[in-house]
mmCIF file with all atom_site columns, C-alpha atoms in Angstrom:
data_model
loop_
_atom_site.group_PDB
_atom_site.id
_atom_site.type_symbol
_atom_site.label_atom_id
_atom_site.label_alt_id
_atom_site.label_comp_id
_atom_site.label_asym_id
_atom_site.label_entity_id
_atom_site.label_seq_id
_atom_site.pdbx_PDB_ins_code
_atom_site.Cartn_x
_atom_site.Cartn_y
_atom_site.Cartn_z
_atom_site.occupancy
_atom_site.B_iso_or_equiv
_atom_site.pdbx_formal_charge
_atom_site.auth_seq_id
_atom_site.auth_comp_id
_atom_site.auth_asym_id
_atom_site.auth_atom_id
_atom_site.pdbx_PDB_model_num
ATOM 1   C CA . SER A 1 1   ? -27.013 193.521 126.940 1.00 90.00 ? 200 SER A CA 1
ATOM 2   C CA . TYR A 1 2   ? -27.427 195.158 130.385 1.00 95.00 ? 201 TYR A CA 1
ATOM 3   C CA . GLU A 1 3   ? -24.919 197.835 131.231 1.00 97.00 ? 202 GLU A CA 1
ATOM 4   C CA . LEU A 1 4   ? -23.778 199.535 134.432 1.00 98.00 ? 203 LEU A CA 1
ATOM 5   C CA . THR A 1 5   ? -22.198 203.124 134.108 1.00 98.00 ? 204 THR A CA 1
ATOM 6   C CA . GLN A 1 6   ? -19.941 204.670 136.400 1.00 98.00 ? 205 GLN A CA 1
ATOM 7   C CA . PRO A 1 7   ? -17.962 207.838 136.107 1.00 98.00 ? 206 PRO A CA 1
ATOM 8   C CA . PRO A 1 8   ? -14.350 207.104 135.182 1.00 98.00 ? 207 PRO A CA 1
ATOM 9   C CA . SER A 1 9   ? -12.866 209.325 138.108 1.00 98.00 ? 208 SER A CA 1
ATOM 10  C CA . VAL A 1 10  ? -13.896 211.044 141.331 1.00 98.00 ? 209 VAL A CA 1
ATOM 11  C CA . SER A 1 11  ? -11.655 213.264 143.348 1.00 98.00 ? 210 SER A CA 1
ATOM 12  C CA . VAL A 1 12  ? -12.125 214.205 147.111 1.00 97.00 ? 211 VAL A CA 1
ATOM 13  C CA . SER A 1 13  ? -10.178 216.000 149.689 1.00 97.00 ? 212 SER A CA 1
ATOM 14  C CA . PRO A 1 14  ? -9.047  214.041 152.824 1.00 97.00 ? 213 PRO A CA 1
ATOM 15  C CA . GLY A 1 15  ? -11.858 214.123 155.578 1.00 97.00 ? 214 GLY A CA 1
ATOM 16  C CA . GLN A 1 16  ? -14.482 214.850 152.854 1.00 98.00 ? 215 GLN A CA 1
ATOM 17  C CA . THR A 1 17  ? -17.324 212.836 151.520 1.00 98.00 ? 216 THR A CA 1
ATOM 18  C CA . ALA A 1 18  ? -16.941 210.845 148.169 1.00 98.00 ? 217 ALA A CA 1
ATOM 19  C CA . SER A 1 19  ? -19.881 209.662 146.249 1.00 98.00 ? 218 SER A CA 1
ATOM 20  C CA . ILE A 1 20  ? -19.538 207.261 143.410 1.00 98.00 ? 219 ILE A CA 1
ATOM 21  C CA . THR A 1 21  ? -22.570 206.355 141.346 1.00 98.00 ? 220 THR A CA 1
ATOM 22  C CA . CYS A 1 22  ? -23.443 203.407 139.248 1.00 98.00 ? 221 CYS A CA 1
ATOM 23  C CA . SER A 1 23  ? -26.333 203.775 136.739 1.00 98.00 ? 222 SER A CA 1
ATOM 24  C CA . GLY A 1 24  ? -28.319 201.161 135.147 1.00 98.00 ? 223 GLY A CA 1
ATOM 25  C CA . ASP A 1 25  ? -31.907 200.408 133.802 1.00 97.00 ? 224 ASP A CA 1
ATOM 26  C CA . LYS A 1 26  ? -34.090 199.718 136.857 1.00 97.00 ? 225 LYS A CA 1
ATOM 27  C CA . LEU A 1 27  ? -31.028 199.015 139.031 1.00 97.00 ? 226 LEU A CA 1
ATOM 28  C CA . GLY A 1 28  ? -33.126 199.706 142.002 1.00 97.00 ? 227 GLY A CA 1
ATOM 29  C CA . ASP A 1 29  ? -34.949 196.572 141.500 1.00 97.00 ? 228 ASP A CA 1
ATOM 30  C CA . LYS A 1 30  ? -31.714 194.534 141.716 1.00 97.00 ? 229 LYS A CA 1
ATOM 31  C CA . TYR A 1 31  ? -29.135 194.122 144.403 1.00 97.00 ? 230 TYR A CA 1
ATOM 32  C CA . ALA A 1 32  ? -25.889 195.886 143.855 1.00 97.00 ? 231 ALA A CA 1
ATOM 33  C CA . CYS A 1 33  ? -22.410 195.171 145.276 1.00 97.00 ? 232 CYS A CA 1
ATOM 34  C CA . TRP A 1 34  ? -19.523 197.526 145.514 1.00 98.00 ? 233 TRP A CA 1
ATOM 35  C CA . TYR A 1 35  ? -15.770 196.319 145.342 1.00 98.00 ? 234 TYR A CA 1
ATOM 36  C CA . GLN A 1 36  ? -12.669 198.106 146.201 1.00 98.00 ? 235 GLN A CA 1
ATOM 37  C CA . GLN A 1 37  ? -9.483  197.366 144.233 1.00 98.00 ? 236 GLN A CA 1
ATOM 38  C CA . LYS A 1 38  ? -5.932  198.691 144.871 1.00 98.00 ? 237 LYS A CA 1
ATOM 39  C CA . PRO A 1 39  ? -3.031  198.225 142.597 1.00 96.00 ? 238 PRO A CA 1
ATOM 40  C CA . GLY A 1 40  ? -1.728  194.730 142.234 1.00 96.00 ? 239 GLY A CA 1
ATOM 41  C CA . GLN A 1 41  ? -4.588  193.287 144.423 1.00 97.00 ? 240 GLN A CA 1
ATOM 42  C CA . SER A 1 42  ? -7.735  191.411 144.010 1.00 98.00 ? 241 SER A CA 1
ATOM 43  C CA . PRO A 1 43  ? -11.027 193.222 144.301 1.00 98.00 ? 242 PRO A CA 1
ATOM 44  C CA . VAL A 1 44  ? -12.510 193.388 148.130 1.00 97.00 ? 243 VAL A CA 1
ATOM 45  C CA . LEU A 1 45  ? -16.071 193.414 148.928 1.00 97.00 ? 244 LEU A CA 1
ATOM 46  C CA . ILE A 1 46  ? -17.059 196.573 150.782 1.00 98.00 ? 245 ILE A CA 1
ATOM 47  C CA . ILE A 1 47  ? -20.818 196.518 150.117 1.00 98.00 ? 246 ILE A CA 1
ATOM 48  C CA . TYR A 1 48  ? -23.517 194.005 149.309 1.00 97.00 ? 247 TYR A CA 1
ATOM 49  C CA . GLN A 1 49  ? -27.135 193.917 149.076 1.00 97.00 ? 248 GLN A CA 1
ATOM 50  C CA . ASN A 1 50  ? -27.049 197.591 148.354 1.00 97.00 ? 249 ASN A CA 1
ATOM 51  C CA . SER A 1 51  ? -26.214 198.782 151.698 1.00 98.00 ? 250 SER A CA 1
ATOM 52  C CA . LYS A 1 52  ? -24.784 196.047 153.931 1.00 97.00 ? 251 LYS A CA 1
ATOM 53  C CA . ARG A 1 53  ? -21.194 196.049 155.140 1.00 98.00 ? 252 ARG A CA 1
ATOM 54  C CA . PRO A 1 54  ? -19.145 192.883 155.615 1.00 96.00 ? 253 PRO A CA 1
ATOM 55  C CA . SER A 1 55  ? -17.239 192.431 158.864 1.00 95.00 ? 254 SER A CA 1
ATOM 56  C CA . GLY A 1 56  ? -14.111 194.352 158.897 1.00 96.00 ? 255 GLY A CA 1
ATOM 57  C CA . ILE A 1 57  ? -15.192 197.200 156.460 1.00 97.00 ? 256 ILE A CA 1
ATOM 58  C CA . PRO A 1 58  ? -15.129 200.754 158.208 1.00 97.00 ? 257 PRO A CA 1
ATOM 59  C CA . GLU A 1 59  ? -18.477 202.419 158.761 1.00 97.00 ? 258 GLU A CA 1
ATOM 60  C CA . ARG A 1 60  ? -17.427 205.364 156.609 1.00 98.00 ? 259 ARG A CA 1
ATOM 61  C CA . PHE A 1 61  ? -18.437 203.232 153.690 1.00 98.00 ? 260 PHE A CA 1
ATOM 62  C CA . SER A 1 62  ? -22.136 203.048 152.947 1.00 98.00 ? 261 SER A CA 1
ATOM 63  C CA . GLY A 1 63  ? -24.310 202.358 149.990 1.00 98.00 ? 262 GLY A CA 1
ATOM 64  C CA . SER A 1 64  ? -27.816 202.963 148.748 1.00 98.00 ? 263 SER A CA 1
ATOM 65  C CA . ASN A 1 65  ? -29.802 201.833 145.575 1.00 98.00 ? 264 ASN A CA 1
ATOM 66  C CA . SER A 1 66  ? -33.015 203.446 144.132 1.00 97.00 ? 265 SER A CA 1
ATOM 67  C CA . GLY A 1 67  ? -34.436 204.059 140.750 1.00 97.00 ? 266 GLY A CA 1
ATOM 68  C CA . ASN A 1 68  ? -31.775 203.636 138.284 1.00 98.00 ? 267 ASN A CA 1
ATOM 69  C CA . THR A 1 69  ? -28.761 204.623 140.614 1.00 98.00 ? 268 THR A CA 1
ATOM 70  C CA . ALA A 1 70  ? -26.838 202.788 143.146 1.00 98.00 ? 269 ALA A CA 1
ATOM 71  C CA . THR A 1 71  ? -24.556 205.098 145.178 1.00 98.00 ? 270 THR A CA 1
ATOM 72  C CA . LEU A 1 72  ? -21.385 204.337 147.088 1.00 98.00 ? 271 LEU A CA 1
ATOM 73  C CA . THR A 1 73  ? -20.665 206.898 149.813 1.00 98.00 ? 272 THR A CA 1
ATOM 74  C CA . ILE A 1 74  ? -17.271 207.209 151.685 1.00 98.00 ? 273 ILE A CA 1
ATOM 75  C CA . SER A 1 75  ? -17.582 209.774 154.591 1.00 98.00 ? 274 SER A CA 1
ATOM 76  C CA . GLY A 1 76  ? -14.467 211.247 156.210 1.00 97.00 ? 275 GLY A CA 1
ATOM 77  C CA . THR A 1 77  ? -12.422 210.023 153.182 1.00 98.00 ? 276 THR A CA 1
ATOM 78  C CA . GLN A 1 78  ? -8.835  208.866 154.056 1.00 97.00 ? 277 GLN A CA 1
ATOM 79  C CA . ALA A 1 79  ? -5.741  208.459 151.992 1.00 97.00 ? 278 ALA A CA 1
ATOM 80  C CA . MET A 1 80  ? -6.086  204.778 152.082 1.00 97.00 ? 279 MET A CA 1
ATOM 81  C CA . ASP A 1 81  ? -9.317  204.954 150.541 1.00 98.00 ? 280 ASP A CA 1
ATOM 82  C CA . GLU A 1 82  ? -7.598  205.927 147.163 1.00 98.00 ? 281 GLU A CA 1
ATOM 83  C CA . ALA A 1 83  ? -8.492  203.031 144.830 1.00 98.00 ? 282 ALA A CA 1
ATOM 84  C CA . ASP A 1 84  ? -10.708 201.750 142.096 1.00 98.00 ? 283 ASP A CA 1
ATOM 85  C CA . TYR A 1 85  ? -14.015 200.860 142.918 1.00 98.00 ? 284 TYR A CA 1
ATOM 86  C CA . TYR A 1 86  ? -16.671 198.587 140.854 1.00 98.00 ? 285 TYR A CA 1
ATOM 87  C CA . CYS A 1 87  ? -20.235 198.159 141.101 1.00 98.00 ? 286 CYS A CA 1
ATOM 88  C CA . GLN A 1 88  ? -21.763 194.890 140.104 1.00 98.00 ? 287 GLN A CA 1
ATOM 89  C CA . ALA A 1 89  ? -25.185 193.360 139.849 1.00 97.00 ? 288 ALA A CA 1
ATOM 90  C CA . TRP A 1 90  ? -27.001 190.412 138.240 1.00 96.00 ? 289 TRP A CA 1
ATOM 91  C CA . ASP A 1 91  ? -29.358 190.823 135.189 1.00 94.00 ? 290 ASP A CA 1
ATOM 92  C CA . SER A 1 92  ? -31.225 187.738 133.593 1.00 90.00 ? 291 SER A CA 1
ATOM 93  C CA . SER A 1 93  ? -28.860 185.171 135.011 1.00 90.00 ? 292 SER A CA 1
ATOM 94  C CA . THR A 1 94  ? -25.634 187.086 134.034 1.00 94.00 ? 293 THR A CA 1
ATOM 95  C CA . VAL A 1 95  ? -23.278 188.948 136.109 1.00 96.00 ? 294 VAL A CA 1
ATOM 96  C CA . VAL A 1 96  ? -22.396 192.601 135.090 1.00 97.00 ? 295 VAL A CA 1
ATOM 97  C CA . PHE A 1 97  ? -19.816 195.004 136.361 1.00 98.00 ? 296 PHE A CA 1
ATOM 98  C CA . GLY A 1 98  ? -19.472 198.602 135.967 1.00 98.00 ? 297 GLY A CA 1
ATOM 99  C CA . GLY A 1 99  ? -16.626 200.177 134.165 1.00 98.00 ? 298 GLY A CA 1
ATOM 100 C CA . GLY A 1 100 ? -14.935 201.220 137.458 1.00 98.00 ? 299 GLY A CA 1
ATOM 101 C CA . THR A 1 101 ? -14.205 204.416 139.192 1.00 98.00 ? 300 THR A CA 1
ATOM 102 C CA . LYS A 1 102 ? -10.767 205.825 140.141 1.00 98.00 ? 301 LYS A CA 1
ATOM 103 C CA . LEU A 1 103 ? -11.111 207.672 143.377 1.00 98.00 ? 302 LEU A CA 1
ATOM 104 C CA . THR A 1 104 ? -8.263  210.190 143.911 1.00 98.00 ? 303 THR A CA 1
ATOM 105 C CA . VAL A 1 105 ? -7.818  211.411 147.492 1.00 97.00 ? 304 VAL A CA 1
ATOM 106 C CA . LEU A 1 106 ? -5.816  214.899 146.975 1.00 93.00 ? 305 LEU A CA 1
ATOM 107 C CA . GLN B 2 1   ? -14.061 181.348 155.181 1.00 90.00 ? 23  GLN B CA 1
ATOM 108 C CA . VAL B 2 2   ? -13.605 180.195 151.624 1.00 94.00 ? 24  VAL B CA 1
ATOM 109 C CA . GLN B 2 3   ? -10.253 180.640 149.768 1.00 97.00 ? 25  GLN B CA 1
ATOM 110 C CA . LEU B 2 4   ? -9.770  180.209 146.091 1.00 97.00 ? 26  LEU B CA 1
ATOM 111 C CA . GLN B 2 5   ? -6.448  179.665 144.283 1.00 98.00 ? 27  GLN B CA 1
ATOM 112 C CA . GLU B 2 6   ? -5.934  180.063 140.578 1.00 98.00 ? 28  GLU B CA 1
ATOM 113 C CA . SER B 2 7   ? -3.200  177.759 138.824 1.00 98.00 ? 29  SER B CA 1
ATOM 114 C CA . GLY B 2 8   ? -2.146  177.198 135.099 1.00 97.00 ? 30  GLY B CA 1
ATOM 115 C CA . PRO B 2 9   ? 0.217   178.474 132.642 1.00 97.00 ? 31  PRO B CA 1
ATOM 116 C CA . GLY B 2 10  ? 1.371   182.050 132.740 1.00 96.00 ? 32  GLY B CA 1
ATOM 117 C CA . LEU B 2 11  ? 2.017   182.179 128.943 1.00 98.00 ? 33  LEU B CA 1
ATOM 118 C CA . VAL B 2 12  ? -0.147  180.964 126.146 1.00 98.00 ? 34  VAL B CA 1
ATOM 119 C CA . LYS B 2 13  ? 0.817   181.118 122.309 1.00 98.00 ? 35  LYS B CA 1
ATOM 120 C CA . PRO B 2 14  ? -1.797  182.640 119.958 1.00 97.00 ? 36  PRO B CA 1
ATOM 121 C CA . SER B 2 15  ? -4.365  180.537 118.665 1.00 97.00 ? 37  SER B CA 1
ATOM 122 C CA . GLU B 2 16  ? -4.012  177.848 121.506 1.00 98.00 ? 38  GLU B CA 1
ATOM 123 C CA . THR B 2 17  ? -6.298  177.182 124.414 1.00 98.00 ? 39  THR B CA 1
ATOM 124 C CA . LEU B 2 18  ? -5.929  178.873 127.831 1.00 98.00 ? 40  LEU B CA 1
ATOM 125 C CA . SER B 2 19  ? -6.611  176.495 130.530 1.00 98.00 ? 41  SER B CA 1
ATOM 126 C CA . LEU B 2 20  ? -6.780  177.538 134.235 1.00 98.00 ? 42  LEU B CA 1
ATOM 127 C CA . THR B 2 21  ? -7.923  175.719 137.450 1.00 98.00 ? 43  THR B CA 1
ATOM 128 C CA . CYS B 2 22  ? -9.266  177.128 140.624 1.00 98.00 ? 44  CYS B CA 1
ATOM 129 C CA . THR B 2 23  ? -8.783  175.078 143.812 1.00 97.00 ? 45  THR B CA 1
ATOM 130 C CA . VAL B 2 24  ? -11.319 175.815 146.531 1.00 96.00 ? 46  VAL B CA 1
ATOM 131 C CA . SER B 2 25  ? -10.849 175.261 150.162 1.00 94.00 ? 47  SER B CA 1
ATOM 132 C CA . GLY B 2 26  ? -12.903 176.204 153.164 1.00 90.00 ? 48  GLY B CA 1
ATOM 133 C CA . GLY B 2 27  ? -16.015 175.701 151.120 1.00 88.00 ? 49  GLY B CA 1
ATOM 134 C CA . SER B 2 28  ? -17.716 173.009 148.925 1.00 87.00 ? 50  SER B CA 1
ATOM 135 C CA . THR B 2 29  ? -18.240 173.298 145.142 1.00 88.00 ? 51  THR B CA 1
ATOM 136 C CA . THR B 2 30  ? -21.516 171.496 145.667 1.00 85.00 ? 52  THR B CA 1
ATOM 137 C CA . THR B 2 31  ? -23.270 174.804 146.051 1.00 88.00 ? 53  THR B CA 1
ATOM 138 C CA . TYR B 2 32  ? -23.306 178.220 144.759 1.00 93.00 ? 54  TYR B CA 1
ATOM 139 C CA . TYR B 2 33  ? -21.915 179.504 141.388 1.00 95.00 ? 55  TYR B CA 1
ATOM 140 C CA . TRP B 2 34  ? -18.356 179.151 140.409 1.00 96.00 ? 56  TRP B CA 1
ATOM 141 C CA . SER B 2 35  ? -17.193 182.148 138.223 1.00 97.00 ? 57  SER B CA 1
ATOM 142 C CA . TRP B 2 36  ? -14.422 183.424 136.190 1.00 98.00 ? 58  TRP B CA 1
ATOM 143 C CA . ILE B 2 37  ? -13.680 187.063 135.642 1.00 98.00 ? 59  ILE B CA 1
ATOM 144 C CA . ARG B 2 38  ? -10.701 188.669 133.902 1.00 98.00 ? 60  ARG B CA 1
ATOM 145 C CA . GLN B 2 39  ? -9.098  192.112 133.948 1.00 98.00 ? 61  GLN B CA 1
ATOM 146 C CA . PRO B 2 40  ? -6.955  193.319 131.060 1.00 98.00 ? 62  PRO B CA 1
ATOM 147 C CA . PRO B 2 41  ? -4.009  195.335 132.018 1.00 97.00 ? 63  PRO B CA 1
ATOM 148 C CA . GLY B 2 42  ? -5.042  198.796 133.015 1.00 96.00 ? 64  GLY B CA 1
ATOM 149 C CA . LYS B 2 43  ? -8.557  198.133 132.346 1.00 98.00 ? 65  LYS B CA 1
ATOM 150 C CA . GLY B 2 44  ? -11.843 197.054 134.281 1.00 98.00 ? 66  GLY B CA 1
ATOM 151 C CA . LEU B 2 45  ? -13.445 193.867 135.218 1.00 98.00 ? 67  LEU B CA 1
ATOM 152 C CA . GLU B 2 46  ? -14.809 191.592 132.635 1.00 98.00 ? 68  GLU B CA 1
ATOM 153 C CA . TRP B 2 47  ? -17.374 188.652 133.709 1.00 97.00 ? 69  TRP B CA 1
ATOM 154 C CA . ILE B 2 48  ? -16.450 185.442 131.706 1.00 98.00 ? 70  ILE B CA 1
ATOM 155 C CA . GLY B 2 49  ? -19.051 183.047 132.926 1.00 97.00 ? 71  GLY B CA 1
ATOM 156 C CA . TYR B 2 50  ? -20.234 180.653 135.717 1.00 96.00 ? 72  TYR B CA 1
ATOM 157 C CA . MET B 2 51  ? -21.250 176.971 136.288 1.00 95.00 ? 73  MET B CA 1
ATOM 158 C CA . TYR B 2 52  ? -23.760 176.510 138.972 1.00 91.00 ? 74  TYR B CA 1
ATOM 159 C CA . TYR B 2 53  ? -23.315 173.597 141.168 1.00 84.00 ? 75  TYR B CA 1
ATOM 160 C CA . SER B 2 54  ? -26.286 171.829 139.366 1.00 86.00 ? 76  SER B CA 1
ATOM 161 C CA . GLY B 2 55  ? -24.192 171.957 136.187 1.00 89.00 ? 77  GLY B CA 1
ATOM 162 C CA . ILE B 2 56  ? -25.856 174.806 134.468 1.00 93.00 ? 78  ILE B CA 1
ATOM 163 C CA . THR B 2 57  ? -23.505 177.168 132.913 1.00 96.00 ? 79  THR B CA 1
ATOM 164 C CA . ASN B 2 58  ? -23.861 180.827 131.582 1.00 96.00 ? 80  ASN B CA 1
ATOM 165 C CA . TYR B 2 59  ? -21.271 182.758 129.772 1.00 97.00 ? 81  TYR B CA 1
ATOM 166 C CA . ASN B 2 60  ? -20.672 186.322 128.622 1.00 96.00 ? 82  ASN B CA 1
ATOM 167 C CA . PRO B 2 61  ? -22.249 186.556 125.057 1.00 95.00 ? 83  PRO B CA 1
ATOM 168 C CA . SER B 2 62  ? -18.900 188.069 123.728 1.00 96.00 ? 84  SER B CA 1
ATOM 169 C CA . LEU B 2 63  ? -16.968 185.073 124.729 1.00 97.00 ? 85  LEU B CA 1
ATOM 170 C CA . LYS B 2 64  ? -19.463 182.241 124.633 1.00 96.00 ? 86  LYS B CA 1
ATOM 171 C CA . SER B 2 65  ? -18.203 180.512 121.508 1.00 97.00 ? 87  SER B CA 1
ATOM 172 C CA . ARG B 2 66  ? -14.750 180.088 122.983 1.00 98.00 ? 88  ARG B CA 1
ATOM 173 C CA . VAL B 2 67  ? -15.492 179.412 126.710 1.00 98.00 ? 89  VAL B CA 1
ATOM 174 C CA . THR B 2 68  ? -16.070 176.306 128.681 1.00 98.00 ? 90  THR B CA 1
ATOM 175 C CA . ILE B 2 69  ? -16.197 176.308 132.415 1.00 97.00 ? 91  ILE B CA 1
ATOM 176 C CA . SER B 2 70  ? -16.478 172.957 134.390 1.00 95.00 ? 92  SER B CA 1
ATOM 177 C CA . VAL B 2 71  ? -16.590 171.929 138.026 1.00 93.00 ? 93  VAL B CA 1
ATOM 178 C CA . ASP B 2 72  ? -15.046 168.750 139.475 1.00 91.00 ? 94  ASP B CA 1
ATOM 179 C CA . THR B 2 73  ? -16.674 168.307 142.897 1.00 90.00 ? 95  THR B CA 1
ATOM 180 C CA . SER B 2 74  ? -14.542 165.274 143.768 1.00 92.00 ? 96  SER B CA 1
ATOM 181 C CA . LYS B 2 75  ? -11.542 167.666 143.802 1.00 94.00 ? 97  LYS B CA 1
ATOM 182 C CA . ASN B 2 76  ? -13.284 170.734 144.934 1.00 94.00 ? 98  ASN B CA 1
ATOM 183 C CA . GLN B 2 77  ? -11.936 172.435 141.953 1.00 95.00 ? 99  GLN B CA 1
ATOM 184 C CA . PHE B 2 78  ? -13.327 174.164 138.770 1.00 96.00 ? 100 PHE B CA 1
ATOM 185 C CA . SER B 2 79  ? -11.659 175.087 135.523 1.00 97.00 ? 101 SER B CA 1
ATOM 186 C CA . LEU B 2 80  ? -11.678 177.471 132.696 1.00 98.00 ? 102 LEU B CA 1
ATOM 187 C CA . LYS B 2 81  ? -10.801 176.818 129.018 1.00 98.00 ? 103 LYS B CA 1
ATOM 188 C CA . LEU B 2 82  ? -10.605 179.690 126.485 1.00 98.00 ? 104 LEU B CA 1
ATOM 189 C CA . SER B 2 83  ? -9.953  178.635 122.997 1.00 98.00 ? 105 SER B CA 1
ATOM 190 C CA . SER B 2 84  ? -8.231  180.393 120.045 1.00 98.00 ? 106 SER B CA 1
ATOM 191 C CA . VAL B 2 85  ? -6.676  182.968 122.105 1.00 98.00 ? 107 VAL B CA 1
ATOM 192 C CA . THR B 2 86  ? -5.149  186.269 120.822 1.00 98.00 ? 108 THR B CA 1
ATOM 193 C CA . ALA B 2 87  ? -3.201  189.123 122.454 1.00 98.00 ? 109 ALA B CA 1
ATOM 194 C CA . ALA B 2 88  ? -6.626  190.585 123.411 1.00 98.00 ? 110 ALA B CA 1
ATOM 195 C CA . ASP B 2 89  ? -7.086  187.811 125.941 1.00 98.00 ? 111 ASP B CA 1
ATOM 196 C CA . THR B 2 90  ? -3.937  188.821 127.965 1.00 98.00 ? 112 THR B CA 1
ATOM 197 C CA . ALA B 2 91  ? -5.409  189.708 131.341 1.00 98.00 ? 113 ALA B CA 1
ATOM 198 C CA . VAL B 2 92  ? -5.324  188.853 135.028 1.00 98.00 ? 114 VAL B CA 1
ATOM 199 C CA . TYR B 2 93  ? -7.847  185.873 135.405 1.00 98.00 ? 115 TYR B CA 1
ATOM 200 C CA . TYR B 2 94  ? -9.664  185.669 138.617 1.00 98.00 ? 116 TYR B CA 1
ATOM 201 C CA . CYS B 2 95  ? -11.801 182.779 139.828 1.00 98.00 ? 117 CYS B CA 1
ATOM 202 C CA . ALA B 2 96  ? -14.649 183.540 142.230 1.00 97.00 ? 118 ALA B CA 1
ATOM 203 C CA . ARG B 2 97  ? -17.492 182.034 144.254 1.00 96.00 ? 119 ARG B CA 1
ATOM 204 C CA . ASP B 2 98  ? -20.596 183.728 143.536 1.00 94.00 ? 120 ASP B CA 1
ATOM 205 C CA . GLN B 2 99  ? -23.525 183.569 145.995 1.00 93.00 ? 121 GLN B CA 1
ATOM 206 C CA . GLY B 2 100 ? -26.107 184.664 143.432 1.00 89.00 ? 122 GLY B CA 1
ATOM 207 C CA . ARG B 2 101 ? -28.006 187.712 142.532 1.00 87.00 ? 123 ARG B CA 1
ATOM 208 C CA . ASP B 2 102 ? -28.563 188.378 146.349 1.00 88.00 ? 124 ASP B CA 1
ATOM 209 C CA . GLY B 2 103 ? -25.195 187.637 147.295 1.00 89.00 ? 125 GLY B CA 1
ATOM 210 C CA . TYR B 2 104 ? -21.475 188.642 146.424 1.00 93.00 ? 126 TYR B CA 1
ATOM 211 C CA . LEU B 2 105 ? -18.223 187.418 145.104 1.00 94.00 ? 127 LEU B CA 1
ATOM 212 C CA . ASP B 2 106 ? -15.594 185.839 146.908 1.00 96.00 ? 128 ASP B CA 1
ATOM 213 C CA . TRP B 2 107 ? -12.310 186.436 144.901 1.00 97.00 ? 129 TRP B CA 1
ATOM 214 C CA . GLY B 2 108 ? -9.132  184.382 144.261 1.00 97.00 ? 130 GLY B CA 1
ATOM 215 C CA . GLN B 2 109 ? -5.856  186.317 143.984 1.00 97.00 ? 131 GLN B CA 1
ATOM 216 C CA . GLY B 2 110 ? -5.751  186.191 140.257 1.00 98.00 ? 132 GLY B CA 1
ATOM 217 C CA . ILE B 2 111 ? -3.257  184.861 137.742 1.00 98.00 ? 133 ILE B CA 1
ATOM 218 C CA . LEU B 2 112 ? -1.570  186.875 134.808 1.00 98.00 ? 134 LEU B CA 1
ATOM 219 C CA . VAL B 2 113 ? -1.912  185.163 131.632 1.00 98.00 ? 135 VAL B CA 1
ATOM 220 C CA . THR B 2 114 ? -0.036  186.541 128.766 1.00 98.00 ? 136 THR B CA 1
ATOM 221 C CA . VAL B 2 115 ? -0.859  185.529 125.172 1.00 98.00 ? 137 VAL B CA 1
ATOM 222 C CA . SER B 2 116 ? 2.312   185.773 123.076 1.00 97.00 ? 138 SER B CA 1
ATOM 223 C CA . SER B 2 117 ? 4.439   183.811 120.633 1.00 96.00 ? 139 SER B CA 1
#
């Protein structure tokens, strides 16, 4: 079965740039989405179709996808960005999630 | 904007069947994919499966033998049945509308289901 691999944790200082990767076989041939989840809340879409931001999502969130890796980049990270982040894609008519990355803003 | 709301028992006994319903408002179940996803306490997201509006279903292979997802277009609802549950099925269960491989998921608020005697 298809797998998406994320680092379990990423740390960043406030105001710096955070990058979270999501790796899967030929992931660049698929569309990747990214969701942010804060404790006790449902996941919130922050990136779809690799790099598009829904309305209301700050410009500091951006995405890319090429080769085997999709990347979520948060520029000028703020304390409110501390959360779990999940990548997601479709493979062979099934939905696959990455294991999630806990972003800590220290 | 579509809204989804899960409902059902918060406590299920081991070996019984977990049954949840998702009510959809602001959108029609006669299009898109209607999905269930779960999240065990402190863990990541696990896709359970979906029903496409045409009636086609697809389930996570690890759960396939125990899962049934159905859609009631007359009520604009869809449901999940998971049989022979154990403590490992304790999780927050989310319903979601999936726009497909070039789209994204719209999520419900989630419902905690605990499997315990």
